[in-house]
Amino acid sequence: MVQGVGFRPFVCRLARANALAGWVVNGEHGVEIYVEGDESPLDAFVRDLKAQPPPAARITALGIEPVEPVGLKEFTIRESRRLDQPSVRISADLPVCDTCLRELFDAPDRRHNYPYINCTNCGPRYSIVLSLPYDRSGTTMKDWPMDDYCAAQYEDPADRRFHAQPVACPACGPHYYLRTGEEVIGGDEASIRHTVALLRAGAIVAAKGIGGYHLACDARNAPAVWALRERKYRKEKPFALMVKNCEVARELVELSPEAEALLASVARPIVLAPAKAELGGVAPENGELGLMLPYTPLHHLLFACGAPDALVMTSGNRSSESIAYEDADALERLAGIADAFLVGERPIARRVEDSVARAGAWGPVILRRSRGYAPGAVARLPIQRPALAVGADLKNTVTLVVDGQAFVSQHIGDLDDYSSFRAFQETIEDLVAMYEVRWDDLLVVHDAHPEYLSASQAHALPAQNKVPVQHHRAHVASVLAEREDWETRVAGLSLDGTGYGDDGTIWGGEIFIGSVAEGFERLIHLRPAALPGGDAAAGHPVQAAAGFLGQVDGLPDLGGAPFGFPKRYFDALELTKRGLRTFTTTSMGRLFDTGAALLGFTRPITFEGQAAVWLEHLGRSAPLTDTYPFPLAGDELDFRPLLHAVACDRQRGRPAREIARAFHRGIAQGLCEAAQTLCAQHGLHTIVLSGGVFQNDLLLRDLKELLSGPFAVWTNRVVPPNDGGISLGQAALAALQEHSNQ
Ligand SMILES: [Zn+2]
Ligand SMILES: [Zn+2]
């Protein structure tokens, strides 16, 4: 990662410091450097190049070739040249750096209080790039010519803003303004001060950020938060917060050193951590809060001007729509939600939402990979031709492979929403155009589900070659792809809510053995259950529960106290008995829904995975004392003893949180037994965990305790364990298949 991170200016300064002559250029395969001079300064140059590159740069390979000197007198930065396909990497967007922050708050500085301050070490990248290579004319800053002041810095190799593409100052660059109804308040400082006054008064403000609009309000003002929920049609899904600094974060959540490091990391993700404070309406019935630190100069200015120290900062959209990033669209779509619009003039080239992460049992877990991470290359795959993997229908991302480099897109969302589906189509067009891939050459990879929207879109693309990949194998392969490990044979646990299986049933509790190169064979799975009503059951935990509990003998009356199951359960049970509109599933997600239903979650969910998250937080609030049986019987994990124990303990009056705790431990023990059995039978030493169920941190912590022994346990570290990681796994499996065909 050497473009847009101040790499060429760094090379130039380094060469000059060592009195070397030559040049540096953004070539089509990365950065090319030519230096000539004496041996010891040349050695020093190479050493420092490796040892102290700019903070956001990453060198994955460095090749050195001796040539005859031609007698150059000075060191220069050459214009980028284009020969072939651009395979260079575009950097993710960066948070404002400390040096720029000092200038931002330094009254005599030309950029004092200027919300678009940036330098080669910081600022937007991916969200402003229109075309590669990364030069100002290829960014959304092309309409603001630099004045003499900025141009002098831009052209001075000794300056921090040397070739900083979005460089600007109040005299020559874009500005913010505030729009309330018909009234417009111009001027950066005036519009920011007025915004702060509105936020303090409990208003909801749409503010333009890096990759889209946020909706902001005072997180400690419950009526404002509830008003935002109502206007956004967002019933219960937690809101993310932006806090003024780490002190405020520590006041609101239990911030482990790992979580704090993640919070302050260069990607500045939203970090989930156990809540210490109750903020009305922010995260109903959820034991965690999602926090991020300010990352743009605008955010810092808002807090410095007196904005409430904890702001709800949620994506500018209604319910499950995609985030608004164009001004006209935002003004229209958010008109009924925001009281005012803080509009920045610099256009956003593409939507990039905030990323979400957690400090998990095995290190950081990325739950939504977007701003700050995308579109960084995540792995090198053994495939020469370009490939496009279109991912899954939920939490969609796409992966483009060019010259073997796998670029995973930003989070796109759930494709059943039309605006997200459009975003999916646009992202494919955008990536293919940016890397100038020819459709004729492209291998397109899609999910095996015949009714997936992503798969039907793949069929409609003008490429010749299309390959299906089974959903749960893609999950396991995503973990191995991150490690570029194609040969290691593993036991792979792939657990999630739903995915299309080889036999046409709905899978979700699968254990495979194999490698990416040889493929994965399914050897163990959850005992099949009925799924009355098909995918609709995912929205109603009691409906899913009917399919599982219909197989459990000796249950108490679930219509009575303390269960109070509604009519929907008994209707679904009837469907199951008569085999009407009933499918077969091995979904672990639905098993968690069943556990949640037995412990009191009998209403419909309002966002994906809600019942499982509820059950996890219930379980986290109790100490570990015992476990429920979840035995391996042949090639099936049998849920019947587990659910029987849960129902009977609840009937007996055992506190629900203690039952939830033992439920998690039981699942962990069953999985552990299954994985260890496969390892022993097949001489394997590595266990892979992937799929949306592994977003559950309580389950991960239990597994970490239980899976000690002569095993390595590999989890996702770069892409999400949920369906956001599917596209990478698809690309890897298709690449290896292609590789072995050659
Ligand atoms: Zn900076
Ligand atoms: Zn200027």
CSV table of C-alpha atoms and ligand atoms in Angstrom, one decimal, residues 95-101 117-123 160-161, ligand 1:
chain,number,residue,atom,x,y,z
A,95,PRO,CA,-8.1,9.9,10.2
A,96,VAL,CA,-6.7,13.4,10.6
A,97,CYS,CA,-3.2,13.3,12.0
A,98,ASP,CA,-1.8,15.0,15.1
A,99,THR,CA,0.2,17.5,13.2
A,100,CYS,CA,-2.8,18.7,11.2
A,101,LEU,CA,-4.9,18.7,14.4
A,117,ILE,CA,-7.3,20.3,6.5
A,118,ASN,CA,-5.2,17.2,5.5
A,119,CYS,CA,-1.6,16.2,4.6
A,120,THR,CA,0.2,13.2,3.1
A,121,ASN,CA,-0.2,11.4,6.4
A,122,CYS,CA,-3.9,11.8,6.7
A,123,GLY,CA,-7.3,12.5,5.2
A,160,ARG,CA,4.4,17.5,4.7
A,161,ARG,CA,1.9,18.3,2.0
B,1,ZN,ZN,-2.2,15.4,8.4
